[in-house]
N, CA, C and O atoms as a DFTB+ gen file, in Angstrom:
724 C
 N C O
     1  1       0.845      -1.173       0.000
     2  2       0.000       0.000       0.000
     3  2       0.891       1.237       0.000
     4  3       1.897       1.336       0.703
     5  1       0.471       2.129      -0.799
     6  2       1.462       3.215      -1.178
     7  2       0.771       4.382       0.329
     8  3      -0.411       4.527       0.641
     9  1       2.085       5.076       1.030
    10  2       1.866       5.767       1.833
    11  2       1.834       7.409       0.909
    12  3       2.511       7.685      -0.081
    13  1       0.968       8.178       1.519
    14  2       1.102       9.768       1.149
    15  2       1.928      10.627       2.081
    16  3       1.677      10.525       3.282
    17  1       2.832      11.419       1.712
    18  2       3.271      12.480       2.602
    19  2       3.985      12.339       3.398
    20  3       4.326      13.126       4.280
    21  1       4.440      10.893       3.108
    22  2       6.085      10.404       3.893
    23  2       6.962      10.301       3.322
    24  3       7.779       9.539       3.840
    25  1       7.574      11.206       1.387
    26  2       7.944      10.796       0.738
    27  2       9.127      11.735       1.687
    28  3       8.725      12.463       2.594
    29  1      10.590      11.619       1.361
    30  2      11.664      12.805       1.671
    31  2      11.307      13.515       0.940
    32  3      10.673      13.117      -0.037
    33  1      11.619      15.037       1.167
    34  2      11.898      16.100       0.992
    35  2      12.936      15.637      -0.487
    36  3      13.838      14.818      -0.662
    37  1      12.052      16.919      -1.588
    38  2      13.272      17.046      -2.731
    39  2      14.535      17.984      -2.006
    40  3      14.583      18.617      -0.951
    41  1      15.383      17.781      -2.953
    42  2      17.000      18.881      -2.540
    43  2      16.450      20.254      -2.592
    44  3      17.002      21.285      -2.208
    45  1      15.233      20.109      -3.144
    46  2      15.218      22.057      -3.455
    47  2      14.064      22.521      -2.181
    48  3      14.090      23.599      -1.588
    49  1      13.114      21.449      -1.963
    50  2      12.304      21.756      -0.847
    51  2      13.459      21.831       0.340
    52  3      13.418      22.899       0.951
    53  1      14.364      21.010       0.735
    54  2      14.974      21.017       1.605
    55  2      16.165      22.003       2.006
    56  3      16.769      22.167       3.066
    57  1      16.289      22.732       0.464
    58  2      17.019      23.622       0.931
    59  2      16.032      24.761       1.240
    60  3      16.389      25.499       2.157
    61  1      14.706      25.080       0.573
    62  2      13.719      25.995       0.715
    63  2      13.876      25.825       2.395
    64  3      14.307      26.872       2.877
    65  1      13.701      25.061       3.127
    66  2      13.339      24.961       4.476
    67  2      14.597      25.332       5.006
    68  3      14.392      25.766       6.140
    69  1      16.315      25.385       4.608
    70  2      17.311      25.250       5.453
    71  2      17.396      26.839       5.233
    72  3      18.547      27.220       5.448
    73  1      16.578      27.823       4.889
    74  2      16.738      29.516       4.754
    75  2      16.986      30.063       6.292
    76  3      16.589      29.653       7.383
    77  1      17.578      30.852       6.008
    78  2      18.290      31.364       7.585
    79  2      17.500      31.334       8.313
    80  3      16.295      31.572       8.226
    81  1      18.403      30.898       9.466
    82  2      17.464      31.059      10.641
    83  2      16.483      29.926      11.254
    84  3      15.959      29.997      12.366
    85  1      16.281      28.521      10.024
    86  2      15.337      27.825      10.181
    87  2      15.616      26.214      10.577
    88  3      16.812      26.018      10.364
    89  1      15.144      25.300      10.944
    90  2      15.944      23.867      11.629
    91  2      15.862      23.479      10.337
    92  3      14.879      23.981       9.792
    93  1      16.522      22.768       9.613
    94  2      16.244      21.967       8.442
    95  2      15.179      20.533       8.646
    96  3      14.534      20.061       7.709
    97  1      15.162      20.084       9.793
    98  2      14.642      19.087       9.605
    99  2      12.781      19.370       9.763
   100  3      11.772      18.703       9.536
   101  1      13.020      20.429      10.159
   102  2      11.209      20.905      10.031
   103  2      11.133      22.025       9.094
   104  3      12.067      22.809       8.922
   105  1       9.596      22.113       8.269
   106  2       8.763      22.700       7.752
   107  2       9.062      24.210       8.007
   108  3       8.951      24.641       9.155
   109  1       9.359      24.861       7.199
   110  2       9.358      26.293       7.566
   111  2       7.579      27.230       7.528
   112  3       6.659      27.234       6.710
   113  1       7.777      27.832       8.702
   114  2       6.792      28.066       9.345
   115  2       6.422      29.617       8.996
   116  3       5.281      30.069       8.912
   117  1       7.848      30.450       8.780
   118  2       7.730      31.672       8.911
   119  2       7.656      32.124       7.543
   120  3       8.488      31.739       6.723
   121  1       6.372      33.206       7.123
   122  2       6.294      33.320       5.988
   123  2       7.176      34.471       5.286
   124  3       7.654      35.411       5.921
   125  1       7.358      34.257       3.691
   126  2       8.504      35.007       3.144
   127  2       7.850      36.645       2.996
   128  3       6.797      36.896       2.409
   129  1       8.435      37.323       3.443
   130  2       7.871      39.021       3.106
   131  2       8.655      40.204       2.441
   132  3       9.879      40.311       2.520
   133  1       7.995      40.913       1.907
   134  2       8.108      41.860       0.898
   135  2       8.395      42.906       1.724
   136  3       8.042      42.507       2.834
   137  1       8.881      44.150       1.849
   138  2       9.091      45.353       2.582
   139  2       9.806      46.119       2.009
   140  3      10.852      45.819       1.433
   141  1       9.147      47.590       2.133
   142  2      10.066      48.959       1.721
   143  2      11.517      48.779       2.320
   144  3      11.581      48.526       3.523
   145  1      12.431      48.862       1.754
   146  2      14.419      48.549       1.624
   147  2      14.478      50.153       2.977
   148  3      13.711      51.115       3.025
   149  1      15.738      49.819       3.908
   150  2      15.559      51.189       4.468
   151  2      17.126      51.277       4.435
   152  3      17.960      50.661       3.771
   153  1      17.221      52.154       5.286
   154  2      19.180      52.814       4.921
   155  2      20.023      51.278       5.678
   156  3      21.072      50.865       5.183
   157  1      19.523      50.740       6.617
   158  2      19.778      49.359       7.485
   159  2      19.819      48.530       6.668
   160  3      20.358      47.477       7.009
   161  1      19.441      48.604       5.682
   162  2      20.078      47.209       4.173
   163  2      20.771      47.273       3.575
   164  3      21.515      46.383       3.162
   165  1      20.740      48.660       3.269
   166  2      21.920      48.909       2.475
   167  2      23.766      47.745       2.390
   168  3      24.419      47.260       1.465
   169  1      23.872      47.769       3.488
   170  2      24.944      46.792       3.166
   171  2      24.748      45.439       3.210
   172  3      25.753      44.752       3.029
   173  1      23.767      44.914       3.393
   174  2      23.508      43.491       3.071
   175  2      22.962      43.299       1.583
   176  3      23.374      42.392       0.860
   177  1      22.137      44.096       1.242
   178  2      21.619      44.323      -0.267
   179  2      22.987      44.131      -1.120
   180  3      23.070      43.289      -2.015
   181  1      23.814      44.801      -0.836
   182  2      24.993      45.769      -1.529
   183  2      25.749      44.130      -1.619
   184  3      26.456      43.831      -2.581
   185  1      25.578      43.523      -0.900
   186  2      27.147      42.226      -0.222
   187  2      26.154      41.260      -1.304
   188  3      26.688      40.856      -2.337
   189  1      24.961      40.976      -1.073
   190  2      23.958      39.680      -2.284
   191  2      24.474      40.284      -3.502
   192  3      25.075      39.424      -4.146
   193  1      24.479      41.359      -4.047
   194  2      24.717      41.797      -5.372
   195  2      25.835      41.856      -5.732
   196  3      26.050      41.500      -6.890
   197  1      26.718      42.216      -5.089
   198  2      28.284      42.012      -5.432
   199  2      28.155      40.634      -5.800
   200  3      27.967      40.201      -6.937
   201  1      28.295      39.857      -4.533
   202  2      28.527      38.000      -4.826
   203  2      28.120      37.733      -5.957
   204  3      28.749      37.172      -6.853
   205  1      26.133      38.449      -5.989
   206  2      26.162      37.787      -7.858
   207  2      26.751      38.356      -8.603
   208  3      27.603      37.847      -9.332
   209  1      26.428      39.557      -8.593
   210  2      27.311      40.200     -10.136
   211  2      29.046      39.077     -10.343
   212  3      29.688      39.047     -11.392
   213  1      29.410      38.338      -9.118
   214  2      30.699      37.925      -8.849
   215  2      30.747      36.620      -9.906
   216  3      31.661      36.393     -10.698
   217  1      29.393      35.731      -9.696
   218  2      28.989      35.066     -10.317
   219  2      28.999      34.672     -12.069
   220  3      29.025      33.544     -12.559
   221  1      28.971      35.906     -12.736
   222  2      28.915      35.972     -13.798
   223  2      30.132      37.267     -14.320
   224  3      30.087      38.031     -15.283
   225  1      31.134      37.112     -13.272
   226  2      32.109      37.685     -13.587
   227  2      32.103      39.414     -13.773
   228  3      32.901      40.092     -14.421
   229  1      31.129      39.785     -13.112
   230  2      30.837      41.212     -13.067
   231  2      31.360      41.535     -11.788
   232  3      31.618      40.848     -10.800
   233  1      31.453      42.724     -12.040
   234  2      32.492      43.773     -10.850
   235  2      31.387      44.779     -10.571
   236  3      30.926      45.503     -11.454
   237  1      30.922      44.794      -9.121
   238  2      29.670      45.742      -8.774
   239  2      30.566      46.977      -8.692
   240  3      31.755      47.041      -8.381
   241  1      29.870      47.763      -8.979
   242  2      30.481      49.535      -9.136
   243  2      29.377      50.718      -8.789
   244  3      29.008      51.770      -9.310
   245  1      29.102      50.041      -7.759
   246  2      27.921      51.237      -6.497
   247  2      28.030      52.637      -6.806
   248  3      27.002      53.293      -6.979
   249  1      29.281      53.215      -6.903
   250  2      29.794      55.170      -7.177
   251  2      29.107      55.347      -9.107
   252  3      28.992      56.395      -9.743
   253  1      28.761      53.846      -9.592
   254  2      28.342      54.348     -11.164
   255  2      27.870      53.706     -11.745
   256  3      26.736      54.160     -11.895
   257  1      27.975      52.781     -12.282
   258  2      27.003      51.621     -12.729
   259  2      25.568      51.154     -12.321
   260  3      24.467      50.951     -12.832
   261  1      26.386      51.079     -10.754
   262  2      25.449      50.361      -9.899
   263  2      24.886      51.401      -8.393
   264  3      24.814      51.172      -7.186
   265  1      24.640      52.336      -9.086
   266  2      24.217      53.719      -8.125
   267  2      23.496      53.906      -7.382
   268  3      23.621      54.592      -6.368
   269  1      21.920      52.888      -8.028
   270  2      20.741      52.632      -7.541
   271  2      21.345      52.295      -6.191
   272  3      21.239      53.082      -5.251
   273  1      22.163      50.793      -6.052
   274  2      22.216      50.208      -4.664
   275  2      23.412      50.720      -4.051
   276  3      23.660      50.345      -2.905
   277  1      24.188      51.512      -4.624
   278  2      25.041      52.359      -3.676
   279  2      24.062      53.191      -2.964
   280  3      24.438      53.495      -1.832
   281  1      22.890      53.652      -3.317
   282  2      22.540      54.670      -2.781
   283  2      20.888      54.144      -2.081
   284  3      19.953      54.931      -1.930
   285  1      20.832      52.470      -1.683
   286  2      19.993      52.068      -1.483
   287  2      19.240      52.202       0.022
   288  3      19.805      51.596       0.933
   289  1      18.173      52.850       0.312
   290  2      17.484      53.157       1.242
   291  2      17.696      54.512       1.614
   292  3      17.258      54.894       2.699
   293  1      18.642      55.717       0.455
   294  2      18.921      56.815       0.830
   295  2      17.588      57.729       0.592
   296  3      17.368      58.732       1.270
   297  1      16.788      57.304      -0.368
   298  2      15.672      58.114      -0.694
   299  2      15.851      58.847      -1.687
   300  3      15.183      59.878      -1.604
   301  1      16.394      58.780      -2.497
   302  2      16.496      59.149      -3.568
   303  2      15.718      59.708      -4.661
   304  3      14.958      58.823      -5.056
   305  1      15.557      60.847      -5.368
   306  2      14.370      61.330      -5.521
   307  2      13.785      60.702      -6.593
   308  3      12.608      60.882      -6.904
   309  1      14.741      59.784      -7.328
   310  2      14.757      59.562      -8.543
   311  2      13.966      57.755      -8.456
   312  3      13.383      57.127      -9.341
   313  1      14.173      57.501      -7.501
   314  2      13.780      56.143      -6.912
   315  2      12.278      56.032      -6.350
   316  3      11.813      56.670      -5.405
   317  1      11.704      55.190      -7.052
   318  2      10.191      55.293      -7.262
   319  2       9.544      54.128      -5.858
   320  3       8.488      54.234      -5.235
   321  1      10.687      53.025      -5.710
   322  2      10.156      52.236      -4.604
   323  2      11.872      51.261      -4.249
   324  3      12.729      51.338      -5.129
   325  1      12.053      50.778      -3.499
   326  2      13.173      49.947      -3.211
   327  2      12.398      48.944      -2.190
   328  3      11.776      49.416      -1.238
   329  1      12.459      47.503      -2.428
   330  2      12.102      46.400      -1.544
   331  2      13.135      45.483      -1.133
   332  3      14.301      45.409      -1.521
   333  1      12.573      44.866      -0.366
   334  2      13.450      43.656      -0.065
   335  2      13.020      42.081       0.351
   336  3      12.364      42.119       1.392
   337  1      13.118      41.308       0.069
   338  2      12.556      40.347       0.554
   339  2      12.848      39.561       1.991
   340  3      14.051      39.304       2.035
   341  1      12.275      39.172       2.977
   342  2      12.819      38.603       3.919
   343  2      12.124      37.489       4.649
   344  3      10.939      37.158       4.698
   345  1      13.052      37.081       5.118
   346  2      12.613      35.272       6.160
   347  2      13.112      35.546       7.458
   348  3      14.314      35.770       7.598
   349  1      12.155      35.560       8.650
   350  2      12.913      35.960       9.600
   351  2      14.017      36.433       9.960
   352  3      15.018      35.824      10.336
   353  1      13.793      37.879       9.813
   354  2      14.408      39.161       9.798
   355  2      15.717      38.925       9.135
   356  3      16.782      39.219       9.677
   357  1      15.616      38.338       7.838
   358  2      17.380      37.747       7.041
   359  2      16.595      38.646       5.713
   360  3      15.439      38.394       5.372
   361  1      17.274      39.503       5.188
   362  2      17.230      39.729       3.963
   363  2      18.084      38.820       2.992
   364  3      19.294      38.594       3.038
   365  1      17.210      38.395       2.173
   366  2      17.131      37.445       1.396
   367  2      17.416      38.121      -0.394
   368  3      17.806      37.452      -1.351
   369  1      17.181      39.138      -0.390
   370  2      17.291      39.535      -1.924
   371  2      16.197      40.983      -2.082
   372  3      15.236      41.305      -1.383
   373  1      16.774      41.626      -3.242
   374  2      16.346      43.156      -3.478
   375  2      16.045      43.123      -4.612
   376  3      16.128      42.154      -5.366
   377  1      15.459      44.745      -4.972
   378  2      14.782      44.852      -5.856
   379  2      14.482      46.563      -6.219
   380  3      13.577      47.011      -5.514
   381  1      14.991      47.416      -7.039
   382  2      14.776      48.705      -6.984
   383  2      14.118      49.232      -8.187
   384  3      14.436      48.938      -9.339
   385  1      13.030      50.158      -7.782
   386  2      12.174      50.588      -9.033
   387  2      12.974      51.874      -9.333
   388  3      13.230      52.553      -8.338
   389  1      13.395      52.311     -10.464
   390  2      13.603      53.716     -10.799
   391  2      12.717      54.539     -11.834
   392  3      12.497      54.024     -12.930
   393  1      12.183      55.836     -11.524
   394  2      10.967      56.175     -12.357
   395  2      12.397      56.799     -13.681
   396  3      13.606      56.900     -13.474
   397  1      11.685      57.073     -14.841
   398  2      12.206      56.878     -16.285
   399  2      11.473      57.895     -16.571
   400  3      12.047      58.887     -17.022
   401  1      10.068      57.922     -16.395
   402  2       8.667      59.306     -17.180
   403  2       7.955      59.321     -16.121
   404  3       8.338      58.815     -15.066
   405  1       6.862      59.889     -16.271
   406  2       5.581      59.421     -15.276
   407  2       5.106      57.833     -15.379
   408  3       4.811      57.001     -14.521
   409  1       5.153      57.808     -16.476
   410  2       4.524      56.316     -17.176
   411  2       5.517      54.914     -17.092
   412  3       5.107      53.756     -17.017
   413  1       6.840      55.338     -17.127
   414  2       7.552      54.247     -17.149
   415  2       8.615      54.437     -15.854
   416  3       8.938      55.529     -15.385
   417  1       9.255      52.628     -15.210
   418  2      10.008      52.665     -14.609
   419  2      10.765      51.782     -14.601
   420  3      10.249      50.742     -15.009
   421  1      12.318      51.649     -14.173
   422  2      13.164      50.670     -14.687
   423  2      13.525      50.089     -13.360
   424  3      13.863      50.626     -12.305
   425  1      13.329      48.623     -13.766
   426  2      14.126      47.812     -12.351
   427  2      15.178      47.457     -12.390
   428  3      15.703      46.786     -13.279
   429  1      15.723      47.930     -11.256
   430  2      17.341      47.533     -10.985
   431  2      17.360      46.718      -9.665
   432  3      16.407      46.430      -8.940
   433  1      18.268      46.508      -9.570
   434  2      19.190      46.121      -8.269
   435  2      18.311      44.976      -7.930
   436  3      17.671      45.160      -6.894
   437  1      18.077      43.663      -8.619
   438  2      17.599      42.747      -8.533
   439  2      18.144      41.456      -8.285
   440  3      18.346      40.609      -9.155
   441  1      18.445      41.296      -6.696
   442  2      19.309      40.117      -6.758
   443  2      18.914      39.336      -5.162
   444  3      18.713      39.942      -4.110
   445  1      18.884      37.990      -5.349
   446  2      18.575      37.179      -4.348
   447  2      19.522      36.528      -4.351
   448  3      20.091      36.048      -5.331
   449  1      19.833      36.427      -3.095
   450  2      21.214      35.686      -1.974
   451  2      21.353      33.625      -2.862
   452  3      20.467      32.780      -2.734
   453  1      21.974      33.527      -3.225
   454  2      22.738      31.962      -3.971
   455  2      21.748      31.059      -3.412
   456  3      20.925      30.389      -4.035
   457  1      21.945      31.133      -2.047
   458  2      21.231      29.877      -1.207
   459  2      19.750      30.030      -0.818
   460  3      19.284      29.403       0.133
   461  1      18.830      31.087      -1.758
   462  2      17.599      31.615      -1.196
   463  2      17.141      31.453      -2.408
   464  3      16.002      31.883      -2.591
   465  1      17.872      30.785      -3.620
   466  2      17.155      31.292      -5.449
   467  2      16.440      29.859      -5.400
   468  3      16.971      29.012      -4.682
   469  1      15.470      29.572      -5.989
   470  2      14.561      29.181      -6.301
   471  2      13.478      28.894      -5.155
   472  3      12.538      28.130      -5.372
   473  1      13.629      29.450      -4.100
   474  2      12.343      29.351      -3.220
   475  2      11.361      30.344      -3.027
   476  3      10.769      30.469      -1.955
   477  1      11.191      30.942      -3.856
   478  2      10.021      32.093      -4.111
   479  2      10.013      33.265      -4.060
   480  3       9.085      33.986      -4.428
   481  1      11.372      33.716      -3.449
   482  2      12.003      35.228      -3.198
   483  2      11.988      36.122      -4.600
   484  3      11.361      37.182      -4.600
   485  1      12.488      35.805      -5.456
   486  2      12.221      36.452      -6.469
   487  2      11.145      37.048      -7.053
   488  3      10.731      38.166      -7.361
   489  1      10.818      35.807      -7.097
   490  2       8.936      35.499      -7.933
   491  2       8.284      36.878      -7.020
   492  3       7.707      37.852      -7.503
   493  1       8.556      36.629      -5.678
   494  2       7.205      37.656      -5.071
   495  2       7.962      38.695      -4.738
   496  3       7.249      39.369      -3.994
   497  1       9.248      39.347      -4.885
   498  2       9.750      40.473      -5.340
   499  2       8.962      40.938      -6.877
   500  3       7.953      41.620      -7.057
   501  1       9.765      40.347      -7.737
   502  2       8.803      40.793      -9.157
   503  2       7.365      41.251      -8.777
   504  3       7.067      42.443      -8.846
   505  1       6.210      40.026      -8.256
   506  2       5.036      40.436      -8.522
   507  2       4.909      41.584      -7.690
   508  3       4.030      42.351      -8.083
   509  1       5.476      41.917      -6.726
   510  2       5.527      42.828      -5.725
   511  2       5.420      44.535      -6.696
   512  3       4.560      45.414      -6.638
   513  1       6.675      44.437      -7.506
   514  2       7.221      45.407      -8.059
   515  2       5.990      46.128      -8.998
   516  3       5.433      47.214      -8.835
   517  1       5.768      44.961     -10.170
   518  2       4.849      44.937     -10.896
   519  2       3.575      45.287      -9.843
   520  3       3.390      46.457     -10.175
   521  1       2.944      45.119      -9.174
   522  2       1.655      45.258      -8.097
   523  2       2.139      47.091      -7.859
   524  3       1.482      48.060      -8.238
   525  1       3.271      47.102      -7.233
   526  2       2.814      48.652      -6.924
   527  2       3.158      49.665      -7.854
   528  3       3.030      50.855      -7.566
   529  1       3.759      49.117      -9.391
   530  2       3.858      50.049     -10.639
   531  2       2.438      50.210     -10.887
   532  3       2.325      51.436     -10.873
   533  1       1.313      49.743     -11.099
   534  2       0.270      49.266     -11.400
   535  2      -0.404      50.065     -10.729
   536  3      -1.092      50.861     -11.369
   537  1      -0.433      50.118      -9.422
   538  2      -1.098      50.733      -8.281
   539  2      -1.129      51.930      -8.378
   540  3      -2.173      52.557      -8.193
   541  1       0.530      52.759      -8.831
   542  2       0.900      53.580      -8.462
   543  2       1.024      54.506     -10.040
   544  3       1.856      55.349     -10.376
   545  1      -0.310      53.877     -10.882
   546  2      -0.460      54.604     -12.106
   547  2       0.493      54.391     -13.623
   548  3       0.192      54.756     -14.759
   549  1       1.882      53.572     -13.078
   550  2       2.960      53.504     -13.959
   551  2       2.420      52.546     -15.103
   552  3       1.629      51.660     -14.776
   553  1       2.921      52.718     -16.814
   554  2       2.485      51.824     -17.669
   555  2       3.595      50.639     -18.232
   556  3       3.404      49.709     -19.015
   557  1       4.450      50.932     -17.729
   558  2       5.446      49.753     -18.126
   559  2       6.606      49.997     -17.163
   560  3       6.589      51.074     -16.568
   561  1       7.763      49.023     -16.888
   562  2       8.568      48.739     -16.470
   563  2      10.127      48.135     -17.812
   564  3       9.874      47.301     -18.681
   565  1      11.114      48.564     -17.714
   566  2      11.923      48.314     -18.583
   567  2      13.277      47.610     -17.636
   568  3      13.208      47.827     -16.426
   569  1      14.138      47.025     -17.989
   570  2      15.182      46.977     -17.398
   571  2      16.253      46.163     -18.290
   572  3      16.063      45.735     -19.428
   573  1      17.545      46.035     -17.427
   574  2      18.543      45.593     -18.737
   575  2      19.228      44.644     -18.323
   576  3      19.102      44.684     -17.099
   577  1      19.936      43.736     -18.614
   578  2      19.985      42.561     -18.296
   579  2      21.065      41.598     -19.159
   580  3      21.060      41.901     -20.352
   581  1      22.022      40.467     -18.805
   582  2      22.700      39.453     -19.332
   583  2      22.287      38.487     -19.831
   584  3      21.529      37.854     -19.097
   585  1      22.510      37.945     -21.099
   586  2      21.866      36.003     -21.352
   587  2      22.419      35.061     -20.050
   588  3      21.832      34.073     -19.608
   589  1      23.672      35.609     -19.562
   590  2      24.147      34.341     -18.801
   591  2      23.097      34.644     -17.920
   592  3      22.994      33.438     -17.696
   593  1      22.296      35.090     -17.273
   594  2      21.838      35.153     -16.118
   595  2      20.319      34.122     -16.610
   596  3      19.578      34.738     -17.376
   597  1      20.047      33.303     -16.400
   598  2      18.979      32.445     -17.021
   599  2      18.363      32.349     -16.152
   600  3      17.204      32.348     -16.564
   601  1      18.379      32.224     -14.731
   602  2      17.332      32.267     -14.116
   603  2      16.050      33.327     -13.938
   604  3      14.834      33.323     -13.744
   605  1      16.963      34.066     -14.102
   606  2      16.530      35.561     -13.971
   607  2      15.483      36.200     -15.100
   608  3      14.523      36.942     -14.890
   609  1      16.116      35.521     -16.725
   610  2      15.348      35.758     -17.621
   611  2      14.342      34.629     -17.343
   612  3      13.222      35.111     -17.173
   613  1      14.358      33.547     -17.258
   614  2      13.026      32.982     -17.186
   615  2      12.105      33.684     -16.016
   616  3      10.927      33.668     -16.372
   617  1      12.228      34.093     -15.152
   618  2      11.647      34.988     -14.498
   619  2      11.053      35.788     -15.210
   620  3       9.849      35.549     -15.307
   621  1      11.450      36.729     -15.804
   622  2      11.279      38.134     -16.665
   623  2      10.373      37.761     -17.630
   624  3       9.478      38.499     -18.042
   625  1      10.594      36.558     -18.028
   626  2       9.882      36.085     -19.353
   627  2       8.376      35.053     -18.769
   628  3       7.481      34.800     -19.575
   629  1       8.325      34.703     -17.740
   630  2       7.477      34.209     -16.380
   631  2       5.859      35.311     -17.206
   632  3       4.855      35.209     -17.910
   633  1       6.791      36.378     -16.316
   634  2       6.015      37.475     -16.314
   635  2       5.478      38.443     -17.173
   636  3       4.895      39.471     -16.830
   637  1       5.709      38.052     -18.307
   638  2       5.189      39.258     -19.596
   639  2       6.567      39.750     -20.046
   640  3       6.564      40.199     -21.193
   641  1       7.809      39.771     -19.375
   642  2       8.739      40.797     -20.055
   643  2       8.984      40.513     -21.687
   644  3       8.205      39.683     -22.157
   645  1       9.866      41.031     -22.527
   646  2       9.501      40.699     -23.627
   647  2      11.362      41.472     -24.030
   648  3      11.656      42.506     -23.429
   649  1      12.236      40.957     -24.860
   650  2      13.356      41.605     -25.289
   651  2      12.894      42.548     -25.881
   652  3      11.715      42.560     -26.233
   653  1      13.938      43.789     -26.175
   654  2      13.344      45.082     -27.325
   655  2      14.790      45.088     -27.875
   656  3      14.711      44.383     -28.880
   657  1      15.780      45.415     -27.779
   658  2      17.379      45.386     -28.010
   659  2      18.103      44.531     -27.891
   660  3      17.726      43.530     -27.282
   661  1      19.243      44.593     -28.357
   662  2      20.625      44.276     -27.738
   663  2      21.414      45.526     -26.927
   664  3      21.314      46.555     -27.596
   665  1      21.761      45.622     -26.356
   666  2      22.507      46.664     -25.823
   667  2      24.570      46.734     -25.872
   668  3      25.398      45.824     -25.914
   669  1      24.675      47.774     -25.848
   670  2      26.166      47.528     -26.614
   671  2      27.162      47.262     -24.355
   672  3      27.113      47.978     -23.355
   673  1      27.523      46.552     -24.509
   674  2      27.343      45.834     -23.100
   675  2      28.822      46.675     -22.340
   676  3      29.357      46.191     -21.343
   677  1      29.292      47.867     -22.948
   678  2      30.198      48.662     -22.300
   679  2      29.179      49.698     -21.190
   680  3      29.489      50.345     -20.190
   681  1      27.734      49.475     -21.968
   682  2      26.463      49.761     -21.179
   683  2      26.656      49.554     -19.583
   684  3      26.550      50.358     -18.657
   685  1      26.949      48.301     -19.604
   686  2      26.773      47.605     -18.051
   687  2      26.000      46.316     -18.090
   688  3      26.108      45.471     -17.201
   689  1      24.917      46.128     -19.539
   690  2      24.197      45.216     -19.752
   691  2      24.332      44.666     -21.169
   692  3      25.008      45.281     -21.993
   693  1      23.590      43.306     -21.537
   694  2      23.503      43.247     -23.049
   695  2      22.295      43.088     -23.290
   696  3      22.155      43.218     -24.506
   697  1      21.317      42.872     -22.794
   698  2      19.845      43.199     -23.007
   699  2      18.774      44.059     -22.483
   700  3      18.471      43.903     -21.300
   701  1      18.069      45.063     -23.273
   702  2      16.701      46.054     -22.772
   703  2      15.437      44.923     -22.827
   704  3      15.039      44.504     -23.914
   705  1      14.960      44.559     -21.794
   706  2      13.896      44.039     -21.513
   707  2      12.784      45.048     -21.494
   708  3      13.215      46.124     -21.080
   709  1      11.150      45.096     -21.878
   710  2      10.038      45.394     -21.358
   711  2       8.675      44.770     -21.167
   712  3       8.120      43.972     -21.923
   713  1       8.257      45.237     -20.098
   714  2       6.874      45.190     -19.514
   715  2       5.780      45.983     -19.824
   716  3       5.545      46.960     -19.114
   717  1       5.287      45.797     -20.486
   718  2       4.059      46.867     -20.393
   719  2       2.438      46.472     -20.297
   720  3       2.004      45.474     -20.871
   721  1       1.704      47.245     -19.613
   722  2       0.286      46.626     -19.489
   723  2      -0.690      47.647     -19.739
   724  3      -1.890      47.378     -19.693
């Protein structure tokens, strides 16, 4: 007789459950949350994004490139929303809206911690982002982006994004992604 619900844990549920802070051998209890980014993240935001950008052989450059999250939770006038995702009180990965027009805004600084990617942090960053562009009157979202990064584009592409360019990648990027609704 086949039993239900005593199967082990897959590697990816089990790492979903080993997220900071949590026993691995039990069920994680505490749910994942979305929150306005404040000046107190700034260097944990800043340390997930380096590592990735590290990942794909990019060099984070906060003073220019990467300005948004040098200057993350400063308030910036130009900065339309900054989030963060978290699991008992661990920031887990970011996410920064920058307004472009009234109508449009570009996401940057989009990066979840190595050992936190595929357990939903992303996903409900994005819908997050998308939810308060929407809310907050905006008609599209643009942003720019690498092929190596594949998780990330299936994400993007999850969600409606759609390529428009190539970008000449002394840019900082090699692809203009958009959203629009």
């Amino acid at each position: 007789m086949k039993s239900f619900g005593t199967s082990a844990p897959s590697a990816r549920e089990a790492l979903c459950r080993s997220l900071p802070g949590q026993d691995s051998d039990t069920p994680s209890t505490a749910p994942l949350s979305i929150r306005l980014g404040t000046p107190r993240d700034r260097e944990v935001v800043q340390a997930i994004a380096a590592e990735s950008m590290k990942e794909f052989g990019l060099v984070a450059d906060f003073a220019n490139l990467d300005r948004e999250l040098g200057l993350f939770g400063a308030g910036s006038t130009a900065t339309a929303a900054e989030f963060v995702a978290e699991k008992r009180g661990q920031v887990l990965g970011s996410l920064i809206l920058v307004r472009i027009d009234p109508q449009s805004l570009k996401l940057c600084g989009f990066y979840v911690r190595a050992d936190s990617r595929g357990c939903g942090a992303g996903r409900k960053l994005l819908a997050h982002a998308i939810a308060f562009a929407k809310a907050a009157g905006y008609r599209r979202i643009s942003l720019e982006t690498w092929s190596a990064m594949e998780s990330a584009l299936y994400l993007y592409r999850a969600f409606g994004w759609v390529p428009i360019r190539r970008l000449d990648p002394a840019s900082g990027a090699e692809w203009l992604y958009l959203l629009e609704w």
